[in-house]
Coordinates of C-alpha atoms and ligand atoms in Angstrom, one line a residue:
M954 CA 87.4 -86.1 -43.3
Y955 CA 90.6 -87.6 -41.7
N956 CA 92.4 -85.3 -39.5
F957 CA 96.1 -86.0 -39.1
N958 CA 96.8 -82.8 -37.1
A959 CA 99.5 -83.1 -34.3
G960 CA 97.5 -81.3 -31.6
P961 CA 94.9 -80.2 -31.1
S962 CA 93.8 -83.2 -32.9
I963 CA 91.4 -86.0 -33.7
L964 CA 89.1 -87.3 -31.1
P965 CA 86.5 -90.2 -31.4
R966 CA 83.4 -89.1 -33.2
T967 CA 81.1 -90.3 -30.2
V968 CA 83.1 -88.0 -27.9
F969 CA 82.3 -85.0 -30.2
E970 CA 78.6 -86.0 -30.1
Q971 CA 78.5 -86.4 -26.4
A972 CA 80.3 -83.1 -25.6
A973 CA 78.1 -81.3 -28.0
Q974 CA 74.8 -82.7 -26.2
A975 CA 76.4 -81.8 -22.8
I976 CA 76.7 -78.1 -23.9
L977 CA 72.9 -78.1 -24.7
N978 CA 71.7 -80.3 -21.9
F979 CA 74.0 -82.0 -19.6
N980 CA 72.9 -85.5 -18.4
N981 CA 69.1 -84.2 -18.6
T982 CA 69.8 -81.7 -15.9
G983 CA 68.4 -78.9 -18.3
L984 CA 71.7 -77.1 -17.6
S985 CA 74.7 -76.9 -20.1
I986 CA 78.0 -78.2 -18.8
L987 CA 79.4 -74.7 -19.3
E988 CA 77.1 -73.2 -16.6
L989 CA 77.5 -76.0 -14.1
G990 CA 79.1 -75.3 -10.8
H991 CA 82.5 -77.1 -10.4
R992 CA 81.4 -77.9 -6.7
T993 CA 78.2 -79.6 -7.7
D994 CA 77.7 -83.2 -7.2
T995 CA 77.1 -83.5 -10.9
F996 CA 80.6 -82.2 -11.8
Q997 CA 82.3 -83.9 -9.0
A998 CA 81.2 -87.3 -10.3
V999 CA 82.8 -86.3 -13.6
M1000 CA 86.1 -85.4 -12.0
N1001 CA 85.9 -88.7 -10.1
E1002 CA 85.2 -90.8 -13.0
A1003 CA 88.0 -89.1 -15.2
I1004 CA 90.5 -89.8 -12.2
A1005 CA 89.4 -93.4 -11.7
L1006 CA 89.5 -94.1 -15.5
V1007 CA 93.2 -92.9 -15.6
K1008 CA 94.1 -95.1 -12.6
E1009 CA 92.3 -98.1 -14.1
L1010 CA 93.7 -97.6 -17.7
M1011 CA 97.3 -97.1 -16.4
H1012 CA 97.2 -99.7 -13.7
L1013 CA 98.5 -97.2 -11.1
D1014 CA 99.4 -98.1 -7.7
A1015 CA 98.3 -96.3 -4.4
D1016 CA 101.3 -94.1 -4.4
H1017 CA 100.4 -92.5 -7.8
E1018 CA 98.1 -89.6 -7.9
V1019 CA 96.2 -88.3 -10.8
L1020 CA 95.8 -84.7 -11.2
F1021 CA 94.0 -82.4 -14.0
L1022 CA 95.8 -79.1 -14.0
H1023 CA 95.8 -75.9 -16.1
G1024 CA 98.6 -74.3 -18.2
G1025 CA 99.3 -76.9 -20.7
A1026 CA 102.5 -79.2 -20.9
S1027 CA 104.3 -75.9 -21.1
T1028 CA 103.6 -74.9 -17.5
Q1029 CA 104.8 -78.4 -16.4
F1030 CA 108.2 -77.6 -17.9
F1031 CA 108.8 -75.3 -15.0
Q1032 CA 106.3 -76.6 -12.5
V1033 CA 108.4 -80.0 -12.3
P1034 CA 111.7 -78.3 -11.5
M1035 CA 109.9 -76.0 -9.1
N1036 CA 108.6 -78.8 -7.0
L1037 CA 111.6 -81.4 -7.5
L1038 CA 114.9 -79.4 -7.8
N1039 CA 116.6 -77.4 -5.3
E1040 CA 119.1 -74.6 -6.7
N1041 CA 122.2 -76.6 -5.9
E1042 CA 121.1 -80.0 -7.1
I1043 CA 121.2 -81.6 -10.5
A1044 CA 118.5 -82.8 -12.7
A1045 CA 119.4 -84.9 -15.9
Y1046 CA 117.6 -84.1 -19.3
T1047 CA 117.4 -85.5 -22.7
D1048 CA 117.3 -83.0 -25.4
T1049 CA 115.3 -84.8 -28.3
D1050 CA 113.0 -82.3 -29.7
I1051 CA 112.0 -78.7 -29.4
W1052 CA 109.9 -79.5 -26.4
G1053 CA 112.7 -81.3 -24.5
A1054 CA 114.8 -78.2 -25.2
K1055 CA 112.1 -75.9 -23.9
A1056 CA 111.8 -78.1 -20.7
I1057 CA 115.6 -77.8 -20.2
K1058 CA 115.3 -74.0 -20.5
E1059 CA 112.8 -73.8 -18.0
A1060 CA 114.6 -76.2 -15.5
R1061 CA 117.7 -74.0 -15.7
L1062 CA 115.7 -71.4 -13.8
F1063 CA 115.6 -73.6 -10.7
G1064 CA 118.7 -75.7 -10.5
H1065 CA 121.6 -77.4 -12.4
V1066 CA 120.7 -79.2 -15.7
E1067 CA 122.9 -81.8 -17.1
V1068 CA 121.9 -82.6 -20.6
V1069 CA 122.7 -86.5 -20.8
G1070 CA 122.0 -86.9 -24.3
S1071 CA 121.2 -84.6 -27.2
S1072 CA 120.5 -85.2 -31.1
K1073 CA 120.1 -81.5 -31.9
E1074 CA 123.1 -81.6 -34.2
A1075 CA 121.3 -84.2 -36.4
N1076 CA 118.1 -82.2 -36.4
Y1077 CA 116.6 -84.5 -33.8
S1078 CA 116.5 -87.2 -36.2
Y1079 CA 117.5 -90.1 -33.7
L1080 CA 117.4 -90.7 -30.0
P1081 CA 120.8 -90.8 -28.2
K1082 CA 121.4 -94.0 -26.4
Q1083 CA 123.8 -95.1 -23.7
L1084 CA 123.1 -92.2 -21.5
V1085 CA 125.2 -91.6 -18.3
V1086 CA 123.0 -90.3 -15.7
P1087 CA 124.6 -89.0 -12.5
K1088 CA 123.4 -91.0 -9.5
T1089 CA 123.0 -87.8 -7.7
A1090 CA 120.4 -86.5 -10.3
K1091 CA 117.1 -85.7 -8.5
Y1092 CA 115.4 -87.1 -11.6
L1093 CA 115.9 -87.7 -15.0
H1094 CA 113.5 -86.0 -17.6
I1095 CA 112.5 -87.6 -21.0
T1096 CA 110.1 -86.8 -23.8
S1097 CA 108.7 -90.2 -24.4
N1098 CA 107.4 -89.2 -27.8
N1099 CA 109.0 -86.3 -29.9
T1100 CA 105.9 -84.9 -31.6
I1101 CA 107.7 -82.6 -34.1
Y1102 CA 110.5 -85.0 -35.3
G1103 CA 108.6 -88.2 -35.2
T1104 CA 110.8 -90.2 -32.8
Q1105 CA 109.8 -92.2 -29.7
W1106 CA 111.5 -94.1 -27.2
Q1107 CA 110.8 -97.7 -27.8
D1108 CA 112.8 -99.3 -24.8
M1109 CA 112.3 -97.7 -21.5
N1110 CA 114.5 -100.2 -19.5
P1111 CA 117.7 -98.2 -19.6
F1112 CA 115.8 -95.4 -17.9
Y1113 CA 114.5 -97.7 -15.3
E1114 CA 117.8 -99.1 -14.6
T1115 CA 119.4 -95.5 -13.8
G1116 CA 117.8 -95.7 -10.3
V1117 CA 117.1 -92.1 -10.8
P1118 CA 113.4 -91.0 -10.6
I1119 CA 112.0 -90.6 -14.0
V1120 CA 109.9 -87.7 -15.3
A1121 CA 108.4 -88.0 -18.6
D1122 CA 106.6 -85.6 -20.9
M1123 CA 104.2 -88.0 -22.5
S1124 CA 101.9 -85.4 -24.3
S1125 CA 101.8 -87.1 -27.6
D1126 CA 101.8 -90.7 -26.7
I1127 CA 100.2 -91.1 -23.4
L1128 CA 97.8 -94.1 -23.3
S1129 CA 98.7 -95.1 -26.7
R1130 CA 101.0 -98.1 -25.7
T1131 CA 101.5 -100.5 -22.8
L1132 CA 104.1 -99.1 -20.3
D1133 CA 104.7 -99.8 -16.5
F1134 CA 103.4 -96.4 -15.6
N1135 CA 104.3 -97.0 -12.0
K1136 CA 108.0 -96.8 -13.0
F1137 CA 107.6 -93.2 -13.7
D1138 CA 107.7 -90.8 -10.7
L1139 CA 106.0 -87.9 -12.9
I1140 CA 104.2 -88.1 -15.9
Y1141 CA 102.6 -85.1 -17.7
A1142 CA 100.7 -84.5 -20.9
G1143 CA 98.9 -81.8 -22.4
A1144 CA 95.4 -83.3 -23.1
Q1145 CA 94.9 -82.0 -26.5
K1146 CA 96.9 -84.7 -28.2
N1147 CA 95.7 -88.2 -27.1
V1148 CA 93.4 -87.6 -24.0
G1149 CA 90.9 -84.9 -24.7
A1150 CA 90.5 -81.0 -25.4
A1151 CA 93.0 -78.4 -25.1
G1152 CA 93.1 -76.4 -21.7
V1153 CA 93.9 -79.2 -19.4
N1154 CA 97.0 -81.2 -18.4
L1155 CA 96.9 -84.8 -17.1
V1156 CA 99.5 -85.1 -14.5
V1157 CA 100.5 -88.5 -12.7
V1158 CA 102.7 -88.1 -9.9
N1159 CA 104.1 -90.4 -7.3
K1160 CA 103.5 -88.5 -4.1
N1161 CA 106.7 -89.6 -2.3
I1162 CA 108.8 -87.5 -4.4
L1163 CA 107.1 -84.3 -3.2
G1164 CA 107.8 -81.9 -0.5
K1165 CA 111.6 -82.1 -0.6
V1166 CA 112.4 -78.7 -2.1
D1167 CA 113.6 -75.8 0.1
R1168 CA 111.8 -72.9 -1.8
K1169 CA 108.5 -71.6 -1.1
L1170 CA 105.9 -72.5 -3.7
P1171 CA 102.9 -70.5 -4.9
V1172 CA 99.8 -72.3 -3.8
M1173 CA 98.9 -73.1 -7.4
M1174 CA 102.4 -74.5 -8.2
D1175 CA 102.6 -77.0 -5.4
Y1176 CA 101.4 -80.4 -6.6
R1177 CA 100.5 -81.4 -2.8
N1178 CA 97.7 -78.8 -2.7
H1179 CA 96.2 -80.0 -6.0
I1180 CA 96.4 -83.6 -4.5
E1181 CA 94.7 -82.5 -1.2
N1182 CA 92.0 -80.8 -3.1
G1183 CA 91.2 -83.4 -5.8
S1184 CA 92.2 -81.1 -8.7
M1185 CA 89.6 -78.6 -7.4
L1186 CA 92.0 -76.1 -5.7
N1187 CA 90.5 -73.4 -8.0
T1188 CA 87.8 -73.6 -10.7
P1189 CA 89.2 -76.5 -13.0
P1190 CA 88.5 -76.4 -16.7
V1191 CA 85.4 -78.0 -16.4
F1192 CA 84.6 -78.7 -20.1
A1193 CA 88.1 -79.8 -21.0
V1194 CA 88.1 -82.3 -18.0
Y1195 CA 84.6 -83.5 -19.2
V1196 CA 85.9 -84.2 -22.8
C1197 CA 89.0 -86.2 -21.3
M1198 CA 86.5 -88.2 -19.1
L1199 CA 84.5 -89.1 -22.4
T1200 CA 87.8 -89.9 -24.2
L1201 CA 89.0 -92.3 -21.4
R1202 CA 85.5 -93.9 -21.2
W1203 CA 85.8 -94.5 -25.1
L1204 CA 89.4 -95.9 -24.6
K1205 CA 88.1 -98.2 -22.0
E1206 CA 85.2 -99.4 -24.3
Q1207 CA 87.9 -100.3 -26.9
G1208 CA 89.5 -102.6 -24.6
G1209 CA 92.0 -100.1 -22.9
V1210 CA 95.7 -99.5 -23.8
P1211 CA 96.6 -103.1 -24.9
A1212 CA 93.7 -103.1 -27.5
I1213 CA 94.5 -99.5 -28.9
E1214 CA 98.1 -100.3 -28.9
K1215 CA 97.4 -103.2 -31.4
I1216 CA 95.6 -100.8 -33.7
N1217 CA 98.2 -98.2 -33.3
D1218 CA 100.7 -100.8 -34.3
Q1219 CA 98.9 -101.7 -37.3
K1220 CA 98.4 -98.1 -38.4
A1221 CA 102.2 -97.2 -38.0
A1222 CA 103.3 -100.5 -39.6
L1223 CA 101.1 -99.8 -42.7
L1224 CA 102.3 -96.2 -43.1
Y1225 CA 106.1 -96.8 -42.6
S1226 CA 105.9 -99.8 -44.9
T1227 CA 104.4 -97.5 -47.6
I1228 CA 107.0 -94.9 -47.1
D1229 CA 109.7 -97.5 -47.3
K1230 CA 108.3 -99.2 -50.5
L1231 CA 107.9 -95.9 -52.5
P1232 CA 111.2 -94.2 -53.3
I1233 CA 109.3 -90.8 -53.9
F1234 CA 108.8 -90.7 -50.0
K1235 CA 111.6 -90.7 -47.4
G1236 CA 111.2 -91.3 -43.7
T1237 CA 113.2 -88.6 -41.7
A1238 CA 113.6 -90.3 -38.3
A1239 CA 116.0 -93.2 -37.5
V1240 CA 114.2 -96.6 -38.3
E1241 CA 114.8 -97.9 -34.8
D1242 CA 113.4 -94.8 -33.1
R1243 CA 110.3 -94.3 -35.4
S1244 CA 107.3 -92.9 -33.6
K1245 CA 103.9 -94.6 -34.0
M1246 CA 102.2 -91.5 -33.1
N1247 CA 103.8 -88.8 -35.4
V1248 CA 105.1 -90.1 -38.8
T1249 CA 107.5 -87.6 -40.3
F1250 CA 108.4 -88.0 -44.1
V1251 CA 109.7 -85.7 -47.1
M1252 CA 110.1 -85.8 -50.8
D1253 CA 113.1 -84.5 -52.5
D1254 CA 111.2 -82.2 -54.7
A1255 CA 109.4 -79.3 -53.0
A1256 CA 106.9 -78.8 -55.9
L1257 CA 105.9 -82.5 -55.5
E1258 CA 105.4 -82.0 -51.8
K1259 CA 103.1 -79.1 -52.6
E1260 CA 101.2 -81.0 -55.1
F1261 CA 100.7 -84.0 -52.7
L1262 CA 99.5 -81.8 -50.0
A1263 CA 96.9 -80.2 -52.3
L1264 CA 95.9 -83.8 -53.3
C1265 CA 95.5 -84.8 -49.5
K1266 CA 93.2 -81.7 -48.9
E1267 CA 91.2 -82.5 -52.0
N1268 CA 90.6 -86.0 -50.6
G1269 CA 89.3 -84.8 -47.1
M1270 CA 92.9 -85.4 -45.4
V1271 CA 94.0 -82.4 -43.3
G1272 CA 96.9 -81.8 -41.1
V1273 CA 99.6 -83.7 -43.1
K1274 CA 101.9 -80.8 -43.6
G1275 CA 105.2 -81.2 -41.5
Y1276 CA 106.3 -78.8 -38.8
R1277 CA 108.1 -75.7 -40.2
T1278 CA 111.5 -76.6 -39.0
I1279 CA 111.3 -80.1 -40.7
G1280 CA 109.0 -79.4 -43.6
G1281 CA 107.6 -82.2 -45.6
F1282 CA 104.8 -84.2 -44.0
R1283 CA 103.7 -85.5 -40.6
A1284 CA 100.9 -87.6 -40.2
S1285 CA 99.8 -88.0 -36.6
L1286 CA 98.1 -91.3 -35.7
Y1287 CA 96.8 -90.8 -32.4
N1288 CA 94.3 -93.2 -30.7
A1289 CA 91.2 -91.8 -32.3
M1290 CA 92.7 -92.1 -35.8
P1291 CA 91.0 -95.3 -37.4
L1292 CA 93.0 -97.8 -39.3
E1293 CA 90.7 -96.6 -42.3
G1294 CA 92.0 -93.3 -42.2
V1295 CA 95.6 -94.5 -42.6
Q1296 CA 94.5 -96.9 -45.4
A1297 CA 93.0 -93.8 -47.1
L1298 CA 96.3 -91.9 -46.8
T1299 CA 98.4 -94.8 -47.9
A1300 CA 96.2 -95.4 -51.0
L1301 CA 96.8 -91.9 -52.0
M1302 CA 100.5 -92.2 -51.6
N1303 CA 100.5 -95.3 -53.9
D1304 CA 98.5 -93.6 -56.4
F1305 CA 100.6 -90.5 -56.4
A1306 CA 103.8 -92.4 -56.5
Q1307 CA 102.6 -94.5 -59.4
R1308 CA 101.6 -91.3 -61.3
K1309 CA 105.0 -89.4 -60.7
G1310 CA 107.4 -92.4 -60.5
Ligands
PLP2548 C1 102.5 -80.3 -27.6 C2 103.4 -80.8 -26.7 C3 103.9 -79.8 -25.8 C4 103.2 -78.5 -25.4 O1 102.0 -78.6 -24.9 P1 101.2 -77.3 -24.6 O2 99.9 -78.1 -23.8 O3 100.9 -76.7 -25.8 O4 101.9 -76.5 -23.5 C5 104.9 -80.3 -24.9 N1 105.4 -81.4 -25.0 C6 105.0 -82.2 -26.1 C7 105.9 -83.6 -26.4 C8 104.2 -81.9 -26.9 O5 103.9 -82.8 -27.9

């Protein structure tokens, strides 16, 4: 089967096998990873390796700390402004998807939000360019890849040039393409899309931007406490961190981010060229902003859409249905999706178009 779900989503087969084994007998300890104390040397080694792999794969400098936190990306929507924004200060936000809009709503609880670009009026089908970001903004928040609408910022240079600290929700494209990750002051990602199992967030933060807000923070909400305690301030989501570590190891074995990016490019090129070639299918995102992770497309005829979805299912391709607000189809091509999966999907599309066209 090929799983095109947007999240939780496909992970490498070897990760599933190793994770399954670890539940029965973790590294020949005779214990399940599920019953292992998080303060044991055995688990500490897992956490250390996961953190080290993130630093290595992202080429992080010494100022950037790696954290594994609870609460999903949705917790970062408020933890970010809580730590970075005073009530009388401004943060700049881009409104490019339902996720970005949620982040904006949460930030407004803590300070002033200036929406510097929005494509909401066009059903988020493109990315607003030429953003004017106030120099006084404490940070600029972007969603690097818009999971629901299938857009992705291709050129980060305009953000770097603002001179304002950049915060990025990279939930659905982290570690999928080469970026200068050190240019970001805070990156967060729910693990369940490209890094591992649901239940943990990967957060990369430049420690120099912390400790500048006036408000008192709950212990669990202050990033500095997590840094100090090596993501073990309380019981971490042990199994979810382990699955991340295995997935990061797998990524390193593939040749790291540049190697996976090459395959991701091939997968996206194949699927988009198929959509563009076949008049029965239509891409929904502006061509220049097309996401390489989540490919959204529709048909004009709702009955035909249903028929194609059924055909996908029959042929072992799941998760191709689009999000409810956009309809049609969404195929997620995360790192673990092999090129063969996209070849199978496009073969089905070609066949369907030929029969119906
Ligand atoms: C899935 C997703 C989220 C929400 O993640 P949770 O871990 O469920 O809170 C936030 N932002 C983006 C871009 C996403 O794709």
